[in-house]
PDB file of C-alpha atoms in Angstrom:
ATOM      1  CA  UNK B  15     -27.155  33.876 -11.341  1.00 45.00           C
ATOM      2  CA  UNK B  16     -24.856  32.324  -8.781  1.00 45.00           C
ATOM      3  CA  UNK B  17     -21.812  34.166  -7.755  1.00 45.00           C
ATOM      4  CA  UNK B  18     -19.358  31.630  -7.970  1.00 44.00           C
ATOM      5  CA  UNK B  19     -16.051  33.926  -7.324  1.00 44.00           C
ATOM      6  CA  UNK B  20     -15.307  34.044 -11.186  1.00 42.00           C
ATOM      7  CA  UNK B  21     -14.509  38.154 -11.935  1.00 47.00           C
ATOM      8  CA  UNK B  22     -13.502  39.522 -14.914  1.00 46.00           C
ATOM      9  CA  UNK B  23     -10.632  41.967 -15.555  1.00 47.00           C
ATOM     10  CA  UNK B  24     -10.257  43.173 -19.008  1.00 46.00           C
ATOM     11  CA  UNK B  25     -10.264  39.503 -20.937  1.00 46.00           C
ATOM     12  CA  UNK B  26      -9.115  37.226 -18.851  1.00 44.00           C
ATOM     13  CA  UNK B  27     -11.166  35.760 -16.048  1.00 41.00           C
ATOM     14  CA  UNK B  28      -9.591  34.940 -12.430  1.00 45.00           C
ATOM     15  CA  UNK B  29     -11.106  32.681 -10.135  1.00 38.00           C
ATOM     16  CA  UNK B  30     -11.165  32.795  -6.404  1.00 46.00           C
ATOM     17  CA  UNK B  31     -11.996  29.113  -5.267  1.00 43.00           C
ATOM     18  CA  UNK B  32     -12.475  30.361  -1.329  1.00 47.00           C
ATOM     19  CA  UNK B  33     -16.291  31.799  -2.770  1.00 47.00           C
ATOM     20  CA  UNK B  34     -16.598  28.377  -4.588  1.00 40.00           C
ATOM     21  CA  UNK B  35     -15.832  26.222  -1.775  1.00 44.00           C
ATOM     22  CA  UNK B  36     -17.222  27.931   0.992  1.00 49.00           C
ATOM     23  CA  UNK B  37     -20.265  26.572  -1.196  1.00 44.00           C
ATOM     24  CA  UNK B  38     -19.692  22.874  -1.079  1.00 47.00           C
ATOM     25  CA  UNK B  39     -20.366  21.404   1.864  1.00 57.00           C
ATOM     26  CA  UNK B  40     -17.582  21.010   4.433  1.00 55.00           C
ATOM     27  CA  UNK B  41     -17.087  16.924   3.964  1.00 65.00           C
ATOM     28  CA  UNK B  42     -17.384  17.651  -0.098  1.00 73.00           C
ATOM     29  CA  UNK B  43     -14.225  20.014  -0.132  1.00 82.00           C
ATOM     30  CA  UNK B  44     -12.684  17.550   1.647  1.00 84.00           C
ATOM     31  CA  UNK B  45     -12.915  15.003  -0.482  1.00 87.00           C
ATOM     32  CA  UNK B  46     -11.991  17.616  -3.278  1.00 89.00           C
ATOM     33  CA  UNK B  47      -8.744  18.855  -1.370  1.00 90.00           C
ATOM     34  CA  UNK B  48      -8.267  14.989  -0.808  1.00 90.00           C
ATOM     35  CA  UNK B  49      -8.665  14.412  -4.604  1.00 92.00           C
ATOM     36  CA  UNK B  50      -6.653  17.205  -5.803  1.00 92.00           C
ATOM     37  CA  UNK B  51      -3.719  16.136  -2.703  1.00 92.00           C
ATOM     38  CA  UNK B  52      -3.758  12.849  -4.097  1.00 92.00           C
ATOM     39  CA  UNK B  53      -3.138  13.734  -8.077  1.00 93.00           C
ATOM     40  CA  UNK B  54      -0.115  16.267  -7.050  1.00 92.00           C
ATOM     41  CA  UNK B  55       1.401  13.219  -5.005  1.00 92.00           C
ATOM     42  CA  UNK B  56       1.383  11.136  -8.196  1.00 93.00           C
ATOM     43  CA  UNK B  57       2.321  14.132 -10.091  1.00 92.00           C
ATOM     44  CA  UNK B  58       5.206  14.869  -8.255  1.00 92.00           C
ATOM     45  CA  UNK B  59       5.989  10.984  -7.973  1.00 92.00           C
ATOM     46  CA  UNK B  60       6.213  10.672 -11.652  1.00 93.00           C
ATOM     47  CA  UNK B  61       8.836  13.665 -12.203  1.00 91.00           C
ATOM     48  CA  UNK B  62      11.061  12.131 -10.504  1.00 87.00           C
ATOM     49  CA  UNK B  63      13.745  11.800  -7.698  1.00 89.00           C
ATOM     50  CA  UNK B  64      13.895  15.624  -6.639  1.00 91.00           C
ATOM     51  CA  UNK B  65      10.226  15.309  -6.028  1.00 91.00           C
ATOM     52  CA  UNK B  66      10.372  12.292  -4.193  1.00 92.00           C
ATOM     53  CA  UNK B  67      10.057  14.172  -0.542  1.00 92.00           C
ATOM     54  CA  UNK B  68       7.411  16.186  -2.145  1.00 92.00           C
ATOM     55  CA  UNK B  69       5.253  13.292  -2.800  1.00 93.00           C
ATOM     56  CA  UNK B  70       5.521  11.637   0.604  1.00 93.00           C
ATOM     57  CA  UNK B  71       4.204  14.899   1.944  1.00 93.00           C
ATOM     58  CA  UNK B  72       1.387  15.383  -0.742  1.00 93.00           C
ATOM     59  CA  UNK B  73       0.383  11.721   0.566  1.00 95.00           C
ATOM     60  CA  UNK B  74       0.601  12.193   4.323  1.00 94.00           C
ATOM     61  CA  UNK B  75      -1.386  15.147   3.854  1.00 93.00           C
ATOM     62  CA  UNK B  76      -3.669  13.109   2.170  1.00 94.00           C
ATOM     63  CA  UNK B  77      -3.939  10.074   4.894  1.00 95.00           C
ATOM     64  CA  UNK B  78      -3.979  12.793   7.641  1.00 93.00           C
ATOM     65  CA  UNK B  79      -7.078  14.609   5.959  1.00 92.00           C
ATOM     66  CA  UNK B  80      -8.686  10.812   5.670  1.00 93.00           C
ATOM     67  CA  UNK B  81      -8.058   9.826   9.333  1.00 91.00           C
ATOM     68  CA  UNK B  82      -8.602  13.075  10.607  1.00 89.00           C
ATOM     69  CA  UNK B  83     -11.819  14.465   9.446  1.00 88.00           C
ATOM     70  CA  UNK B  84     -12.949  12.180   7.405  1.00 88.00           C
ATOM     71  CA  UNK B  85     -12.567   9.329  10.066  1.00 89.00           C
ATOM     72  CA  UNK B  86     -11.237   6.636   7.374  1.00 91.00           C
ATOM     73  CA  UNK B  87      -8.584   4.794   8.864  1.00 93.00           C
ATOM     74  CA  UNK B  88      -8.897   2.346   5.971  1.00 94.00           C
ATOM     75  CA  UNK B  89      -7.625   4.983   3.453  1.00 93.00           C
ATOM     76  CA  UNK B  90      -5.559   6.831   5.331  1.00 94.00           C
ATOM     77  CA  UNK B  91      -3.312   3.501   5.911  1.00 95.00           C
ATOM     78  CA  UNK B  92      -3.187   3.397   2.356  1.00 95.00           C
ATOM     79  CA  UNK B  93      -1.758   6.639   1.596  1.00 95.00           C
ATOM     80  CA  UNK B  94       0.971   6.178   4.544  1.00 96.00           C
ATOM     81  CA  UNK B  95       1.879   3.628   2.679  1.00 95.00           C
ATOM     82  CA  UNK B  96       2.384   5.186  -0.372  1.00 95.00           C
ATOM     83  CA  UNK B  97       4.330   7.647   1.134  1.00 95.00           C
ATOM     84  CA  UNK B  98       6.671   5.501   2.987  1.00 95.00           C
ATOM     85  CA  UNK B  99       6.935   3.285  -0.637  1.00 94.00           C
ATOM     86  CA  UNK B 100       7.727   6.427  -2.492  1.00 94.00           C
ATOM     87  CA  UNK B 101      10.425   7.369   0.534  1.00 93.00           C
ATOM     88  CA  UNK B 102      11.534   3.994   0.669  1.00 91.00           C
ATOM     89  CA  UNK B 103      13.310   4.617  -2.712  1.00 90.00           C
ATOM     90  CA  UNK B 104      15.654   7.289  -1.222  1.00 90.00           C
ATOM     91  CA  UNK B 105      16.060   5.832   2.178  1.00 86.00           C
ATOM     92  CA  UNK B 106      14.906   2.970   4.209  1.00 86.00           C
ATOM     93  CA  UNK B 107      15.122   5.498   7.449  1.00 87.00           C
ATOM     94  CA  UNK B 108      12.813   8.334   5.512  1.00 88.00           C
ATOM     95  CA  UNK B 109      10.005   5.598   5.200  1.00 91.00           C
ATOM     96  CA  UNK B 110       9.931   4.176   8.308  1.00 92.00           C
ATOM     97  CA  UNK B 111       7.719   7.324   9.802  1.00 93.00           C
ATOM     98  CA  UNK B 112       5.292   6.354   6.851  1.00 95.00           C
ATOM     99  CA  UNK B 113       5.248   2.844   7.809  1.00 95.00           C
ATOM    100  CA  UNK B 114       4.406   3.593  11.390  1.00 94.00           C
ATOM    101  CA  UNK B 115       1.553   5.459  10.497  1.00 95.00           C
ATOM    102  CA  UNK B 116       0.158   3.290   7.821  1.00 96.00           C
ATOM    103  CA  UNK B 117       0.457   0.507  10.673  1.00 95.00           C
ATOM    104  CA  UNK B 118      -1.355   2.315  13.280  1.00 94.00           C
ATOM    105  CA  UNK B 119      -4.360   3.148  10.944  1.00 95.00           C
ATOM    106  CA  UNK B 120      -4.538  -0.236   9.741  1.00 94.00           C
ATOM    107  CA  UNK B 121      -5.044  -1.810  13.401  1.00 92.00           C
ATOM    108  CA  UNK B 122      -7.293   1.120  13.916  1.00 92.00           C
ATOM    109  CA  UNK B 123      -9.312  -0.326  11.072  1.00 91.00           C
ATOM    110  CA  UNK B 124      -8.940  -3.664  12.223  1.00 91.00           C
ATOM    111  CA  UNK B 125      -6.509  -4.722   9.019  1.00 92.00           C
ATOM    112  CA  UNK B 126      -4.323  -6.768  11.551  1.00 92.00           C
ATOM    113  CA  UNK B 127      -2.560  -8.604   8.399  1.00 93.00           C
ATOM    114  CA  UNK B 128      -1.456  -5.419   6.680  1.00 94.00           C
ATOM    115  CA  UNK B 129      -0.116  -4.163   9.345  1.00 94.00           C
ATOM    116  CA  UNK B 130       1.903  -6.884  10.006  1.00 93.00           C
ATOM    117  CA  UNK B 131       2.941  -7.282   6.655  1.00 94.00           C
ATOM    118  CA  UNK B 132       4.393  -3.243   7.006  1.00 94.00           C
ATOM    119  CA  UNK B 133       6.122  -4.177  10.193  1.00 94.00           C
ATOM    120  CA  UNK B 134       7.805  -7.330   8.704  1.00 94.00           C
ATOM    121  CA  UNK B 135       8.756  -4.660   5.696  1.00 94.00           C
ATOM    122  CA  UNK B 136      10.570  -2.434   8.562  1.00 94.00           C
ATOM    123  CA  UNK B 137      11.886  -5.416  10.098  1.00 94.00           C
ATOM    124  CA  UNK B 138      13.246  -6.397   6.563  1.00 93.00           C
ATOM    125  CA  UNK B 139      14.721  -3.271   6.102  1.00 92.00           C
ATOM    126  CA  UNK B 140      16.356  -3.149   9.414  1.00 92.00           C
ATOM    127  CA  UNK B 141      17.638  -6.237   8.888  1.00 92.00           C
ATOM    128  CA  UNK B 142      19.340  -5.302   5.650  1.00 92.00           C
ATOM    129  CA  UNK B 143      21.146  -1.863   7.040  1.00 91.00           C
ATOM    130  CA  UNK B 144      22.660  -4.361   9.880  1.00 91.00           C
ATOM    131  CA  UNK B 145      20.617  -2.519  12.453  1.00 91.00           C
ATOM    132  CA  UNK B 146      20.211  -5.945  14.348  1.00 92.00           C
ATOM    133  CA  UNK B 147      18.627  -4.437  17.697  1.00 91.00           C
ATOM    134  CA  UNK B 148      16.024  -2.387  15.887  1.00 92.00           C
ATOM    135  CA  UNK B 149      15.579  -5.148  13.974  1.00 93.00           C
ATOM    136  CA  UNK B 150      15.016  -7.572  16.464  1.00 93.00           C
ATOM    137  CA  UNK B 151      12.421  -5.343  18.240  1.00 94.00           C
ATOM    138  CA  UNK B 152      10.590  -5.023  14.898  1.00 93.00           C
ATOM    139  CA  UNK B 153      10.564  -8.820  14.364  1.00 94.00           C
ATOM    140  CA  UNK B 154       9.120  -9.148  17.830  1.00 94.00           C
ATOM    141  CA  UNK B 155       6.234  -6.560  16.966  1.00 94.00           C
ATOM    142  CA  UNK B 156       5.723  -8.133  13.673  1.00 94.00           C
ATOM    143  CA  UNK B 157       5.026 -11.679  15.624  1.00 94.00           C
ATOM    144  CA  UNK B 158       2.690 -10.066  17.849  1.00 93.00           C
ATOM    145  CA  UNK B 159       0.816  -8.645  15.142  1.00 93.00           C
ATOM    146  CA  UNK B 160       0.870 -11.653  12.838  1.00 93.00           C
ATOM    147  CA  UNK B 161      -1.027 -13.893  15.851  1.00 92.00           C
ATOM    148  CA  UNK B 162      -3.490 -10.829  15.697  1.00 91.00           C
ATOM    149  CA  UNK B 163      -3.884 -11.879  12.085  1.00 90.00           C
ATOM    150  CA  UNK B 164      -4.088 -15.236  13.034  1.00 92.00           C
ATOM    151  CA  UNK B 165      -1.068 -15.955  10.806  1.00 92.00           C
ATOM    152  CA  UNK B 166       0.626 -18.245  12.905  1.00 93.00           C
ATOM    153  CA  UNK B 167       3.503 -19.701  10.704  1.00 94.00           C
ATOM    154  CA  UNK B 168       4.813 -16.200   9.309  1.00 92.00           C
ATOM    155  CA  UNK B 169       4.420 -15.504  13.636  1.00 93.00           C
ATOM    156  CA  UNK B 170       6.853 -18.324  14.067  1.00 94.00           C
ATOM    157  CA  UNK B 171       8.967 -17.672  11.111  1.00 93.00           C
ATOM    158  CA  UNK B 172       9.079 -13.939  12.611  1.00 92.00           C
ATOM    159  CA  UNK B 173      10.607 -15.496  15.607  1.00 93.00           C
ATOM    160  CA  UNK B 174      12.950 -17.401  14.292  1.00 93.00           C
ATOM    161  CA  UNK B 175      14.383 -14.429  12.620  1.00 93.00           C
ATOM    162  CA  UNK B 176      14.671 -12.477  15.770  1.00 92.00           C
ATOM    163  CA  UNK B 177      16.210 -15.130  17.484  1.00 92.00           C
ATOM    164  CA  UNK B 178      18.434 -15.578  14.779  1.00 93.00           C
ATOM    165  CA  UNK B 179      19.419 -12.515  15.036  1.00 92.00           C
ATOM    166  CA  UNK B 180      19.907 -12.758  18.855  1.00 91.00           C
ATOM    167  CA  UNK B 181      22.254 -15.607  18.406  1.00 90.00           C
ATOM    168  CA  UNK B 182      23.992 -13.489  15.404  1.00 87.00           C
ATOM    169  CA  UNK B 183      24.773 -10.605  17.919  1.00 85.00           C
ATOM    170  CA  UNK B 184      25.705 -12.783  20.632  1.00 79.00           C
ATOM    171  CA  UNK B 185      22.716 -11.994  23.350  1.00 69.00           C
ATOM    172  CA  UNK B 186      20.994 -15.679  22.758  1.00 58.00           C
TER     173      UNK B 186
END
């Protein structure tokens, strides 16, 4: 029989998962720590607002075990994302480290159009809090990233927000 880490003390049994997963392959128990990561992100997602913070984490942890060992850029965008969408619903500020992320990975993983989907989000969001100098850098990082995409009318309509926006502060 295999020793697995289960023991036995009077009737109960306790389990000591470091015997189990020094076991499994390194790149398995990374997928498993990923796995279980990812359910207590939606877990604490679900329970609401006070957990909020605590799901952001949960995801980032997630993303950073994806991009950093696992070397899946791909999936790690995606769980930035879902952290800075679940920190997006306290504050616009709390998400924008989130969105940063998510936008780095996806150029990393060549997903030029995502990313400058989540920079038009920031831009947005900028846009609404009347931060018009952030925002206007955003817009212009956002066009830059949409010709990577080979999106050229959102590029333009990017543009014509920032220079909107120029004119609105007075610096056009």
């Amino acid at each position: 029989a295999i020793n697995i880490g289960a023991r036995t003390t009077s009737r109960r049994a306790r389990f000591d998962q470091s015997k189990l997963l020094s076991m499994i392959p390194w790149e398995q128990n990374t997928k498993q720590e990923i796995k279980y990561t990812i359910l207590a992100a939606e877990s604490f997602r679900i329970s609401g607002e006070q957990y909020w913070f605590d799901s952001a984490e949960a995801y980032e942890h997630a993303a950073a075990l994806y991009a950093d060992v696992l070397n899946d850029p791909k999936s790690a965008a995606g769980y930035y994302e879902e952290a800075g969408k679940v920190m997006e619903k306290v504050d616009t500020d709390f998400a924008t480290k989130y969105f940063r992320h998510a936008i780095t990975r996806h150029c990393d993983a060549s997903q030029y159009e995502n990313g400058a989907m989540l920079q038009e989000r920031l831009a947005n969001n900028l846009d609404k809090k009347k931060n018009y100098a952030a925002a206007i850098q955003e817009y212009h990082r956002a066009t830059k990233l949409l010709y990577a995409a080979n999106m050229k009318d959102r590029a333009i309509q990017a543009l014509g927000r920032a220079a909107y926006l120029l004119a609105a502060v007075g610096k056009f």
